[in-house]
Tab-separated table of C-alpha atoms in Angstrom:
chain	number	residue	atom	x	y	z
A	1	MET	CA	-16.097	18.064	-7.250
A	2	GLY	CA	-20.298	17.580	-7.384
A	3	GLY	CA	-23.564	17.110	-5.810
A	4	VAL	CA	-23.999	15.297	-2.540
A	5	PRO	CA	-24.857	12.457	-3.343
A	6	ASN	CA	-28.361	10.643	-1.958
A	7	LYS	CA	-27.120	7.582	-0.348
A	8	ASP	CA	-23.883	5.936	0.742
A	9	ASN	CA	-22.881	4.263	-2.081
A	10	SER	CA	-19.731	3.778	0.163
A	11	SER	CA	-17.045	1.241	-0.650
A	12	LEU	CA	-16.972	0.298	3.706
A	13	SER	CA	-19.628	-1.489	4.133
A	14	LYS	CA	-17.742	-4.301	1.619
A	15	VAL	CA	-14.628	-3.827	3.679
A	16	PRO	CA	-14.330	-6.375	6.674
A	17	PHE	CA	-13.350	-4.060	9.758
A	18	ASN	CA	-14.363	-5.236	12.674
A	19	PRO	CA	-12.431	-2.243	15.259
A	20	ASP	CA	-12.319	-5.547	18.187
A	21	ASP	CA	-9.401	-7.182	15.980
A	22	TYR	CA	-7.034	-3.825	16.575
A	23	ILE	CA	-5.346	-2.745	19.795
A	24	GLU	CA	-4.047	0.312	20.427
A	25	ILE	CA	-1.042	1.227	22.340
A	26	THR	CA	1.283	4.231	23.656
A	27	SER	CA	4.149	5.187	25.260
A	28	PHE	CA	3.736	7.001	28.524
A	29	ASN	CA	6.570	7.221	31.624
A	30	HIS	CA	4.550	9.481	33.705
A	31	HIS	CA	2.385	6.574	33.527
A	32	PRO	CA	2.473	2.665	34.605
A	33	PHE	CA	3.513	0.567	31.701
A	34	TYR	CA	2.363	-2.075	30.946
A	35	GLN	CA	-1.102	-1.223	32.139
A	36	LYS	CA	-4.467	0.276	30.178
A	37	ILE	CA	-4.355	3.646	30.188
A	38	SER	CA	-6.662	7.544	29.652
A	39	LEU	CA	-4.138	8.417	26.331
A	40	GLU	CA	-5.347	12.154	27.890
A	41	ILE	CA	-4.945	14.330	24.805
A	42	PRO	CA	-7.771	15.805	23.038
A	43	ASP	CA	-7.857	14.103	20.506
A	44	ASN	CA	-9.241	11.190	22.341
A	45	TRP	CA	-12.118	12.217	22.857
A	46	SER	CA	-14.091	9.278	23.297
A	47	HIS	CA	-11.989	8.822	26.056
A	48	ASP	CA	-10.501	5.482	24.718
A	49	GLN	CA	-7.904	3.208	26.667
A	50	TYR	CA	-4.365	2.371	25.744
A	51	TYR	CA	-1.954	-0.557	26.405
A	52	ASN	CA	1.390	1.976	27.514
A	53	ILE	CA	4.557	0.482	26.727
A	54	PRO	CA	8.180	0.972	27.322
A	55	LEU	CA	9.004	3.239	23.522
A	56	ASP	CA	11.693	0.186	23.050
A	57	ASP	CA	9.576	-2.669	23.122
A	58	MET	CA	6.339	-0.247	21.195
A	59	MET	CA	9.090	-0.179	18.789
A	60	GLN	CA	9.599	-3.948	18.584
A	61	VAL	CA	5.501	-3.894	18.344
A	62	ILE	CA	5.683	-1.822	14.959
A	63	VAL	CA	8.437	-3.852	13.570
A	64	TYR	CA	7.121	-7.740	14.199
A	65	ALA	CA	3.339	-6.020	12.693
A	66	LEU	CA	5.070	-4.564	9.658
A	67	ASN	CA	7.669	-7.775	8.788
A	68	ASN	CA	4.322	-10.044	9.762
A	69	GLY	CA	1.251	-7.771	7.014
A	70	TYR	CA	-0.360	-6.347	10.113
A	71	SER	CA	-1.342	-2.816	10.035
A	72	VAL	CA	-0.723	0.283	12.065
A	73	CYS	CA	-0.839	3.739	12.272
């Protein structure tokens, strides 16, 4: 694979990315809907807060985002 470069030539610095432009949503029915919650999974090591919405609403958000050129992950 080659050696490790001495300096970071990552193209990430050339891509305008502001994490504050994004929201994190989830759908758990054991938490109140339409509120921020702490997602209780091992992958949430940064203890981020997520908007908890009903699954039908989440599907509408996803469809809207994809139909209007937004990303979803």
